[in-house]
Coordinates of N, CA and C in Angstrom, one line a residue:
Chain J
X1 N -2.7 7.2 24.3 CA -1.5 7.8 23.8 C -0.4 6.8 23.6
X2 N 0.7 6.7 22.9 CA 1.1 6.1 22.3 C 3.0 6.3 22.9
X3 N 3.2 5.1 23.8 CA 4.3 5.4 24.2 C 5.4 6.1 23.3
X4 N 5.8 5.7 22.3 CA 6.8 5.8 21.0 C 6.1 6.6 20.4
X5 N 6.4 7.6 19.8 CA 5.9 8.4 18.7 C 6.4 8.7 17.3
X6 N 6.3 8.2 16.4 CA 7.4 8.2 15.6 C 6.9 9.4 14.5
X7 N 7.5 10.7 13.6 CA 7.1 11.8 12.6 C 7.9 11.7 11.7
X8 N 7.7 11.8 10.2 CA 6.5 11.9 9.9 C 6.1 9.8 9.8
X9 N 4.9 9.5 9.7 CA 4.5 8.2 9.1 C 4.6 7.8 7.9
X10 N 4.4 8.6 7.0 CA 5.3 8.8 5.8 C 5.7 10.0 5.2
X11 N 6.6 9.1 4.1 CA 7.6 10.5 3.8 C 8.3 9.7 2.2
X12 N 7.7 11.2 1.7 CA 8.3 10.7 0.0 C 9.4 12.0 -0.2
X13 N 10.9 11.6 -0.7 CA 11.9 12.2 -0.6 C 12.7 11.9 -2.0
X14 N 13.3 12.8 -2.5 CA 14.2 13.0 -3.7 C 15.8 12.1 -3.4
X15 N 15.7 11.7 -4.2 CA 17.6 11.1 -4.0 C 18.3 12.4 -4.0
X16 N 19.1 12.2 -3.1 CA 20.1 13.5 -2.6 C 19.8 14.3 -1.8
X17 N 18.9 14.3 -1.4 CA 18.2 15.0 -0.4 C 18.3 14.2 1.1
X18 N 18.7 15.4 2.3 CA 18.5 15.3 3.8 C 17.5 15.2 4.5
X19 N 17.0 14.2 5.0 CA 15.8 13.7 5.8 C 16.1 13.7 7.2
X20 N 14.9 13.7 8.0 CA 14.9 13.5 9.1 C 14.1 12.7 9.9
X21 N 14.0 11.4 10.2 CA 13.0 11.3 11.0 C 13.3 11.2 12.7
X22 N 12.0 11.8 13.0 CA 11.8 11.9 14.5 C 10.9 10.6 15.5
X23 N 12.1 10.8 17.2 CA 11.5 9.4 17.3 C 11.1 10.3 18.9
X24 N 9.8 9.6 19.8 CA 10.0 10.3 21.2 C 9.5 9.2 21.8
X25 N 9.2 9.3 23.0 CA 9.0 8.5 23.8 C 8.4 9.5 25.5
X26 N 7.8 8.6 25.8 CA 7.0 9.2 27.0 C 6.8 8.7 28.5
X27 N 7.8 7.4 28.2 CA 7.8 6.2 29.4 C 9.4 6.9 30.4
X28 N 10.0 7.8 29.8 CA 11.6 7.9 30.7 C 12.6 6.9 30.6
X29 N 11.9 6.1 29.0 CA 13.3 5.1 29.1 C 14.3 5.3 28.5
X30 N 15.9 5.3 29.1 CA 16.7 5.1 29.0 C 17.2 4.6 27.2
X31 N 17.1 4.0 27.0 CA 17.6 2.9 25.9 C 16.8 2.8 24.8
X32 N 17.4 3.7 23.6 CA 16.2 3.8 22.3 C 17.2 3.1 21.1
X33 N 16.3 3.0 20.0 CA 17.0 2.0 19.0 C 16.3 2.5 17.4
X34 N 17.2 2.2 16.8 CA 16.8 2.4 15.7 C 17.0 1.5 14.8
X35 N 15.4 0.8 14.0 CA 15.5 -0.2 12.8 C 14.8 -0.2 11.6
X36 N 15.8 -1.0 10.6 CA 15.4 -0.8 9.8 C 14.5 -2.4 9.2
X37 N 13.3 -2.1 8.6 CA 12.7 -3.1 7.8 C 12.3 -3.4 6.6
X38 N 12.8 -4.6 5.9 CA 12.7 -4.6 4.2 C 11.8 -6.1 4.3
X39 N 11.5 -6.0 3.4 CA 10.4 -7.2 3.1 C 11.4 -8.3 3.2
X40 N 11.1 -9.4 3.7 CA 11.8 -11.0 4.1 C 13.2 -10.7 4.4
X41 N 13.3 -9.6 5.4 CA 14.9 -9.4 6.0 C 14.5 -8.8 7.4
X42 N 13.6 -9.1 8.1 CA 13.2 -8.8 9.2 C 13.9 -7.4 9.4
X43 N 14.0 -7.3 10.9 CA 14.8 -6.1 11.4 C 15.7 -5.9 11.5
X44 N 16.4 -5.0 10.9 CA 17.7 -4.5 11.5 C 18.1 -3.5 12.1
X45 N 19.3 -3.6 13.1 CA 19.8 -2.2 13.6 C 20.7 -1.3 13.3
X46 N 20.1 -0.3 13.2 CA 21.0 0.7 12.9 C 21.9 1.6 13.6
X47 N 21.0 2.1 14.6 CA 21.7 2.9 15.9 C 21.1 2.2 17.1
X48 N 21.5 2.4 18.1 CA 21.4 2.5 19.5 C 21.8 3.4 20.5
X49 N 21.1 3.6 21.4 CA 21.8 5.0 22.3 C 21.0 4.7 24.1
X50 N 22.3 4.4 24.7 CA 21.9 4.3 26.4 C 21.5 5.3 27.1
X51 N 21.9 6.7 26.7 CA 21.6 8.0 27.6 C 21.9 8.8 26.6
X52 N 21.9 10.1 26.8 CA 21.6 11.5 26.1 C 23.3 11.3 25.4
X53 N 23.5 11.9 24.3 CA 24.8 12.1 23.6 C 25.5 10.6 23.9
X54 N 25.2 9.5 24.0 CA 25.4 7.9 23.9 C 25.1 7.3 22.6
X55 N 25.9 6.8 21.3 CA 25.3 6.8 20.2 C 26.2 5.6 20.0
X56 N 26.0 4.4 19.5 CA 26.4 3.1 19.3 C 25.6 2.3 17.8
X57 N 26.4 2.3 17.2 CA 26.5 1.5 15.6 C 26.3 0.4 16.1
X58 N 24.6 0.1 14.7 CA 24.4 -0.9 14.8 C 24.9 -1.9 13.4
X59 N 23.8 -3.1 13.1 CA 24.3 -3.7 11.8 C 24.8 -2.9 10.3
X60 N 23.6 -1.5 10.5 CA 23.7 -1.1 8.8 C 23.7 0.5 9.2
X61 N 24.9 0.6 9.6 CA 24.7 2.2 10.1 C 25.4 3.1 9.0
X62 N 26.1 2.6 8.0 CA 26.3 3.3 7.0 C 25.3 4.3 5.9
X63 N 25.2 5.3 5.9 CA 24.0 6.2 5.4 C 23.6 6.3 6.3
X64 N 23.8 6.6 7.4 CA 22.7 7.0 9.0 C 23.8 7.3 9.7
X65 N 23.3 9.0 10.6 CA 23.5 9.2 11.6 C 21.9 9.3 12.7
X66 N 22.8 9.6 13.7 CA 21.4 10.0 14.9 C 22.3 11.0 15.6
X67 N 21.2 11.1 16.7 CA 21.3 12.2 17.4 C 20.4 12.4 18.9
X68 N 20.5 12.1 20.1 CA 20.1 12.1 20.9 C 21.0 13.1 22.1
X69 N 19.8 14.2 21.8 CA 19.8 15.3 22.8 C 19.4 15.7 23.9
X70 N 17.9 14.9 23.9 CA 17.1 14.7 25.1 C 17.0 13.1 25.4
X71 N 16.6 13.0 26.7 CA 16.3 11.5 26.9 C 15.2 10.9 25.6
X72 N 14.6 12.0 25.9 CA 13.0 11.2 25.3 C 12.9 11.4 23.5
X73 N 14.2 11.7 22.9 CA 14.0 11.8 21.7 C 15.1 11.4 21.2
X74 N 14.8 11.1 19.9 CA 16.0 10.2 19.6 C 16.0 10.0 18.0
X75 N 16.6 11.1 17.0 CA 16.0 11.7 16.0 C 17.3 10.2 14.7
X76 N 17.0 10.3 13.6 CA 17.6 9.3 12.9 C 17.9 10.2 11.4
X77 N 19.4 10.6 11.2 CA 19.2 11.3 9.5 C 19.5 10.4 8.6
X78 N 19.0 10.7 7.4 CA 19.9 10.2 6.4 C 20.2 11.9 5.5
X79 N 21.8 11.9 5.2 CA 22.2 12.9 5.2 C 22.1 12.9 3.5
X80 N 22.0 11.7 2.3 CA 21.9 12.1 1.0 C 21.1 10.8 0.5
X81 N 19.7 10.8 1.2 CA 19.0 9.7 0.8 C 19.1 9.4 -0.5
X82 N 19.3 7.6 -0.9 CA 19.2 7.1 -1.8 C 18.5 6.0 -2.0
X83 N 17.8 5.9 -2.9 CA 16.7 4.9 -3.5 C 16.9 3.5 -2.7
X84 N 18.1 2.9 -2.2 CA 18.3 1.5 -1.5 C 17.9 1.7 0.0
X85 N 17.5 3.4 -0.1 CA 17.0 3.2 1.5 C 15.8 3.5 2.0
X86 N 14.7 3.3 0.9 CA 13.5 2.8 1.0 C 13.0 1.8 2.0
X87 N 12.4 2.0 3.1 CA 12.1 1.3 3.9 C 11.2 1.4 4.5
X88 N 10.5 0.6 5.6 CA 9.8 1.2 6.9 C 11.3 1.0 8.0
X89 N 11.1 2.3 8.8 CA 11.6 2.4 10.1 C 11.1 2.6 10.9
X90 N 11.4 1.6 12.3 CA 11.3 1.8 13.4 C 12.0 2.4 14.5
X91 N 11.2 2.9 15.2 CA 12.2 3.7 16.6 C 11.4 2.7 17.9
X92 N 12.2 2.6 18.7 CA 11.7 1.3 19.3 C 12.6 2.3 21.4
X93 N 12.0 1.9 22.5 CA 12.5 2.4 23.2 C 12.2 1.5 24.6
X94 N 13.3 1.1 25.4 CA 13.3 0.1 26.8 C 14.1 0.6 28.1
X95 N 13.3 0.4 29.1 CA 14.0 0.5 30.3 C 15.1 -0.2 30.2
X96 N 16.1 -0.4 31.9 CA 16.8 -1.7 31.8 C 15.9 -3.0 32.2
X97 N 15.3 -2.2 32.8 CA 14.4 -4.3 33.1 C 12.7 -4.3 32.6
X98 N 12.9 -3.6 31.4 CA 11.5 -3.9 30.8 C 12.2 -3.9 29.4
X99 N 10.7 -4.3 28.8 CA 11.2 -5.0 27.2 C 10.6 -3.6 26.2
X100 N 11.2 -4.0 24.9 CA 11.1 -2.5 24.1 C 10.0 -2.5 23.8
X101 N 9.5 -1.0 23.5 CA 8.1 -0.3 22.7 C 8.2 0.2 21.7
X102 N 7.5 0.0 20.9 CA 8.1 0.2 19.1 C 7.1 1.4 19.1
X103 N 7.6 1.8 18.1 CA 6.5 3.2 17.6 C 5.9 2.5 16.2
X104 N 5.1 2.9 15.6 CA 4.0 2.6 14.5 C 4.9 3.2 13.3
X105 N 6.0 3.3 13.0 CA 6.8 2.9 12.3 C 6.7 4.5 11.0
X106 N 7.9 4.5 10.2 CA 7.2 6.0 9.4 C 8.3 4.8 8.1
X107 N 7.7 4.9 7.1 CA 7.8 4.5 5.7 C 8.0 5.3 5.1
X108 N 9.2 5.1 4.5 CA 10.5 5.9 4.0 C 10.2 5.5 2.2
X109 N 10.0 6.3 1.3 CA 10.3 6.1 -0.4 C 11.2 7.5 -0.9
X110 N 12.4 7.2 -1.3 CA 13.2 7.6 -1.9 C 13.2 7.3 -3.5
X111 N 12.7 8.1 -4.2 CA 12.9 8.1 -5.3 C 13.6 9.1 -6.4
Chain I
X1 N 27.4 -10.4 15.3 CA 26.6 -11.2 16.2 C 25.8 -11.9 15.2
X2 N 25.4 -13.5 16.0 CA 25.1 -13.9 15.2 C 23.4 -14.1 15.3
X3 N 22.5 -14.1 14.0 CA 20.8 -13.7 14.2 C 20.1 -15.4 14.7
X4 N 19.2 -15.1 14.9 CA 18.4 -16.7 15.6 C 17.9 -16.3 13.9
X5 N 17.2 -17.7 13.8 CA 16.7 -18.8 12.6 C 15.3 -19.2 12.9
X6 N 14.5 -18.4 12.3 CA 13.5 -18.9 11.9 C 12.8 -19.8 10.8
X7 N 11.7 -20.4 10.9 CA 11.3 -20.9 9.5 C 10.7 -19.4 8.7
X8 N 10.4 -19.6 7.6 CA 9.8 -18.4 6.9 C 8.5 -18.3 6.9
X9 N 7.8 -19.5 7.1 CA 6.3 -19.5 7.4 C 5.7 -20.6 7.9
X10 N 4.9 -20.4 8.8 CA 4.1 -21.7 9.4 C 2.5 -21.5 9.3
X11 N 1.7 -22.0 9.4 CA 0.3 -22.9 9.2 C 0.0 -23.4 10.7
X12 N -1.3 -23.0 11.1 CA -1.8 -23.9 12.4 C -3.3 -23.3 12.3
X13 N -4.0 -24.5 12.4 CA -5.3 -24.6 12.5 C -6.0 -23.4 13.7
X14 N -6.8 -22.8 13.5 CA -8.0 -21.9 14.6 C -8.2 -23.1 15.9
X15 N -7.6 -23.1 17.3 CA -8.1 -23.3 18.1 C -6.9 -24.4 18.6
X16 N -5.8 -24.8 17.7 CA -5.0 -25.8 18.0 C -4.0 -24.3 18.4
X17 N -2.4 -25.6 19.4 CA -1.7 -25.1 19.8 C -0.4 -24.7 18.7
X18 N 0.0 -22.7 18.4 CA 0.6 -22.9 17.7 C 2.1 -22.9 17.8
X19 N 3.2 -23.5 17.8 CA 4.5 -24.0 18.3 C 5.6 -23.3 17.1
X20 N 6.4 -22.4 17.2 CA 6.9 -21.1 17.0 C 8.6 -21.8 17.2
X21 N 8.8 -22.6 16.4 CA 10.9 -22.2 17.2 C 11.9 -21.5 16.1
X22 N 12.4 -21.4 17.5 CA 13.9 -20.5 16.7 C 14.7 -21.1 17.4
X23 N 16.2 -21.3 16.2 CA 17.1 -21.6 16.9 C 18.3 -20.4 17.0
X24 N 19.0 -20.3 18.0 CA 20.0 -19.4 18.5 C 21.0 -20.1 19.0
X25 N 21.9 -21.1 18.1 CA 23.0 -21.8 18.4 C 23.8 -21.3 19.2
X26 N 24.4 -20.1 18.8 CA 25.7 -19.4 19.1 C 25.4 -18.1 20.9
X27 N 24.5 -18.1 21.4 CA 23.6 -17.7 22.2 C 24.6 -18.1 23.8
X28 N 25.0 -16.7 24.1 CA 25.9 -17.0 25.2 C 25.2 -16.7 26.5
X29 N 25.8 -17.1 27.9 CA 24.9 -17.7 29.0 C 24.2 -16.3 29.3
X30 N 24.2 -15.9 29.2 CA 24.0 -14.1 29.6 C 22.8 -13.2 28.9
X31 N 22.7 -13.7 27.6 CA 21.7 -13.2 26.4 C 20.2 -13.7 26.9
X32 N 19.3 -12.8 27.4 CA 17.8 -13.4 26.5 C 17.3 -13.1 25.2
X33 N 16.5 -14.3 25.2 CA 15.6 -14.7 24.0 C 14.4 -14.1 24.3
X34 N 13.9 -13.2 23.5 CA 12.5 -12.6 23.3 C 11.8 -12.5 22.4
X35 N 10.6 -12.9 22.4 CA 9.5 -12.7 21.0 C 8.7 -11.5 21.1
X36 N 8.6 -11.1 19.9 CA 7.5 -9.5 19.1 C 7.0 -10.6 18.0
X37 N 6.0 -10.0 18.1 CA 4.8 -10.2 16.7 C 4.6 -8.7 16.3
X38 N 4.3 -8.8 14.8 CA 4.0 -7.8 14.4 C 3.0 -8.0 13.3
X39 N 2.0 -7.4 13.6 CA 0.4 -7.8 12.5 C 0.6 -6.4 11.6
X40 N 0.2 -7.1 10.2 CA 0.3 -6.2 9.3 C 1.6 -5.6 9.5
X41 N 2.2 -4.0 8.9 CA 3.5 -3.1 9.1 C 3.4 -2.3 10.5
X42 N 2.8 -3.2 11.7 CA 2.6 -2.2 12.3 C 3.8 -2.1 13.8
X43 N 4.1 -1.4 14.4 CA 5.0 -1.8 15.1 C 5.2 -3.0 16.0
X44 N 6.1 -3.7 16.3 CA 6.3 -4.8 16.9 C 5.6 -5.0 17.8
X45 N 4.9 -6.0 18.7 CA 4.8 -6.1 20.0 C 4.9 -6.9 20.6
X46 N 5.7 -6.4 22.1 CA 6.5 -7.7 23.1 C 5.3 -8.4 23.2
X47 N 5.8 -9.9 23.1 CA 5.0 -11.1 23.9 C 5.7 -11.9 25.3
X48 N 6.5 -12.4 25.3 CA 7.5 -12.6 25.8 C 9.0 -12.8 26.3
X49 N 9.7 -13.3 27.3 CA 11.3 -12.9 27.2 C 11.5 -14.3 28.0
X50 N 13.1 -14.7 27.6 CA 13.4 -15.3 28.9 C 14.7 -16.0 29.5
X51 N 15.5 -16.5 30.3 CA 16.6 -16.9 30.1 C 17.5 -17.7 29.8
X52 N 17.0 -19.0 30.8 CA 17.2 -20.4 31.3 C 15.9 -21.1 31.4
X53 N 14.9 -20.8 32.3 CA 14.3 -21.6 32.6 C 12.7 -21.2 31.7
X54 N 12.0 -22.0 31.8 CA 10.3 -21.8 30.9 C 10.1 -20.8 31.1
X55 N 9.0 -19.8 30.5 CA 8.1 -19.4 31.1 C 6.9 -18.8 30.7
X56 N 5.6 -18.4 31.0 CA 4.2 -18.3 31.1 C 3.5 -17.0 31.1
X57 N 3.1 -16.4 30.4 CA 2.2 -15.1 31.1 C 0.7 -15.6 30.2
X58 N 0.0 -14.4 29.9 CA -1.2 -14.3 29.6 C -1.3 -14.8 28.2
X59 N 0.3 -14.1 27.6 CA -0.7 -14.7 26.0 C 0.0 -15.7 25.4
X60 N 1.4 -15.9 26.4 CA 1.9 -17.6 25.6 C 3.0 -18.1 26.6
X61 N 3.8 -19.4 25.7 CA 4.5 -19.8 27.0 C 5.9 -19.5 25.8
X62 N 7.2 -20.0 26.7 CA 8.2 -20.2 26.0 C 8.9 -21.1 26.8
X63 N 9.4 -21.9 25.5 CA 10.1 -23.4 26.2 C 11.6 -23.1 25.6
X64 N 12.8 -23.1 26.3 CA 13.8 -22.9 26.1 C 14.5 -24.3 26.2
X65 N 15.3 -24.9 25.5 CA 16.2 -26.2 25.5 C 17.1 -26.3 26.7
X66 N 17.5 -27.3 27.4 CA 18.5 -26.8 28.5 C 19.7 -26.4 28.1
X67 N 20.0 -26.7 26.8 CA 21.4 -26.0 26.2 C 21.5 -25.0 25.5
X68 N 20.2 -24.4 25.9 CA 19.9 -22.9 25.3 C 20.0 -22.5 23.7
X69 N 20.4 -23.5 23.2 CA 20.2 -23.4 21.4 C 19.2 -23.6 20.7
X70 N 18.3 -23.6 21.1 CA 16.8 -23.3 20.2 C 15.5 -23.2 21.7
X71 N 14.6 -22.4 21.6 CA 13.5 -22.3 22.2 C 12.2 -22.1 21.4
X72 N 11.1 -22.5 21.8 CA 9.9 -22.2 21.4 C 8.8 -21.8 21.8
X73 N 8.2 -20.9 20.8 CA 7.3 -19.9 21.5 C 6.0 -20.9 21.5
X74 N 5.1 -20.7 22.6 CA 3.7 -21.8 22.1 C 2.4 -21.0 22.2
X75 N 1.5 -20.6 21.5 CA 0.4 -20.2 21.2 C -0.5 -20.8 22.1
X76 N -1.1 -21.1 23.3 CA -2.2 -22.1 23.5 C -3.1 -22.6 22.4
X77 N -4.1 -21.8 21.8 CA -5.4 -21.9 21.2 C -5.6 -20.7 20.5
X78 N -4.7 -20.8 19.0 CA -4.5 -20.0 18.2 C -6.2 -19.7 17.4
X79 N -5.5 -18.4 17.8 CA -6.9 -17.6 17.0 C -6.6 -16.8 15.5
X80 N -7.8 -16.6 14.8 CA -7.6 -16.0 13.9 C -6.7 -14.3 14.0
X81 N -6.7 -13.6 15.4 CA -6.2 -12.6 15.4 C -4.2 -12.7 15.7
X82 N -4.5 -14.1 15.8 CA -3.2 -14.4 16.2 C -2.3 -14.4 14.8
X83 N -2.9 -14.4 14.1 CA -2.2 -14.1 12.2 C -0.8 -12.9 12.5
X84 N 0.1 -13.3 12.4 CA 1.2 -12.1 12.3 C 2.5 -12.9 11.7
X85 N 3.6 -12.1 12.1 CA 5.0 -12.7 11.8 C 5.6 -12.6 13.3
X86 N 5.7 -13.5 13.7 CA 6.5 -13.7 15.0 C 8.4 -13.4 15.0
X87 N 8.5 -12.9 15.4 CA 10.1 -12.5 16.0 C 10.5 -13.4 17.1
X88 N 11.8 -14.0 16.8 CA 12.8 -14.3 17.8 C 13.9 -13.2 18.2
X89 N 14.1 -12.9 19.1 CA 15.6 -11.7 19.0 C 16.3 -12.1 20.2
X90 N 17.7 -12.0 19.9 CA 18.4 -12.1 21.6 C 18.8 -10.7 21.5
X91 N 19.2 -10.6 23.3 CA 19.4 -9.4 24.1 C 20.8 -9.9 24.2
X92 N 22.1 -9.6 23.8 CA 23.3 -9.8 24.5 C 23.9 -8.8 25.5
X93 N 24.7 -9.2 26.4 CA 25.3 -7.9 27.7 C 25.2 -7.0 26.6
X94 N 25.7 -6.1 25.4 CA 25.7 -5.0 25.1 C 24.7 -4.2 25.0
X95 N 23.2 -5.0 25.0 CA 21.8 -4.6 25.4 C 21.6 -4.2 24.1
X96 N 22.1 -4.5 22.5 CA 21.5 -4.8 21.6 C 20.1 -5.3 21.8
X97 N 19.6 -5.1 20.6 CA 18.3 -6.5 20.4 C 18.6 -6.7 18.9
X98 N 18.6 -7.8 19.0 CA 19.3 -8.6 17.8 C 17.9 -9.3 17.1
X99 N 17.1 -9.4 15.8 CA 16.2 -9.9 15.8 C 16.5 -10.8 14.1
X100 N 16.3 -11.9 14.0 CA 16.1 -12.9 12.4 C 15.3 -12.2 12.0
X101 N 14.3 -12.9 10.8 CA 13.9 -13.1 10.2 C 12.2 -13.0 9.9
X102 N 11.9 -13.8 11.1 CA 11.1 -13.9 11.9 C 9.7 -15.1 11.0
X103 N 8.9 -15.8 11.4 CA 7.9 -16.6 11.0 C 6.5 -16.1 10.8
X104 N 6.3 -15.7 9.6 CA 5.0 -15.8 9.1 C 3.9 -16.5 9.5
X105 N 2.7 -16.2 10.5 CA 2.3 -17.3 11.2 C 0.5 -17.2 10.4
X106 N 0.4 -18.2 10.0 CA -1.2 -18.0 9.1 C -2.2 -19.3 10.2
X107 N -3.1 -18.5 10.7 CA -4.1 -19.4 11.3 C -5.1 -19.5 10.6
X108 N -5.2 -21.3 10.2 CA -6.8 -21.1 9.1 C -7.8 -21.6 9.9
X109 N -8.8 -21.5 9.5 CA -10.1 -21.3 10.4 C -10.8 -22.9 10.1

């Protein structure tokens, strides 16, 4: 089983339209993240969140909120998806003295 | 914050050592440096971390400069499964992870 869980793995979505992806985790760690990946721009961050209702702006958090209600989940919106936010995302999650676990990522096409 | 610097792609022979750096100029005393590989789109995976001094596990080493502005990741005896894009990222006190660009790593046989 798969520490990170990330739903859906893909997802094909209309411009203007409210998405959701979901992120969980199964380890009790504290500290989840949210990235984004485009071809030859490695990862970026979007959100980050240290505990439950803890939510901290990353590099490209414009078009993204989150929401972290429970420890172990840690959900990512985009509230009027548009075509430039085609991507794969990751949800990624770490103790304080262990290193992060990515989830298998869910690939985003906004068309 | 500022991203570590990768090359965009490197080359290393099946069975030779393969030598990975990133530089992180701006890298304050406090921040580690950690590598993910990631094969094919699939999610990242930790290889390593570190601070100040070297260090060693199972699947590679990392050599950090004493002035902490570039370190290198080392492959022992690069295999064909070792094919990915390697990540540098620093951790600063805010517990970001900060990651470049990352190196395309092609092992030919």
């Amino acid at each position: 089983d798969a520490d990170v869980t990330q739903t859906p793995r893909n997802r094909i979505t209309k411009t203007g339209k409210r998405i959701m992806l979901e992120c969980s985790q199964t380890k009790g760690h504290d500290r989840m993240y949210w990235y984004r990946q485009d071809p030859g721009l490695g990862l970026r961050l979007i959100y980050y969140s240290f505990d439950v209702k803890d939510i901290n702006k990353g590099e490209i958090s414009d078009g993204y909120s989150v929401s972290r209600q429970a420890q172990a989940k840690f959900s990512l919106s985009l509230e009027s998806a548009i075509p430039n936010q085609t991507a794969l995302y990751f949800c990624a999650a770490r103790g304080e003295y262990t290193e992060a676990f990515f989830g298998q990522g869910t690939r985003l096409t906004v068309v | 914050d500022a991203k570590t610097t990768q090359p965009p792609s490197m080359d290393c022979a099946e069975g030779r050592a393969a030598n990975l750096p990133c530089n992180h100029s701006t890298i304050s005393g406090n921040e580690y440096v950690y590598w993910y590989r990631q094969i094919h789109s699939q999610g990242p995976q930790y290889i390593i971390h570190g601070l100040k001094n070297n260090e060693t596990n199972e699947m590679a080493s990392l050599i950090i400069t004493e002035d902490r502005k570039s370190s290198t990741l080392i492959l022992p005896h690069a295999t064909l499964r070792d094919t990915a894009v390697y990540y540098c990222a620093r951790r600063p006190k805010d517990d970001k992870i900060i990651f470049g660009k990352g190196t395309r790593l092609h092992i030919l046989p």
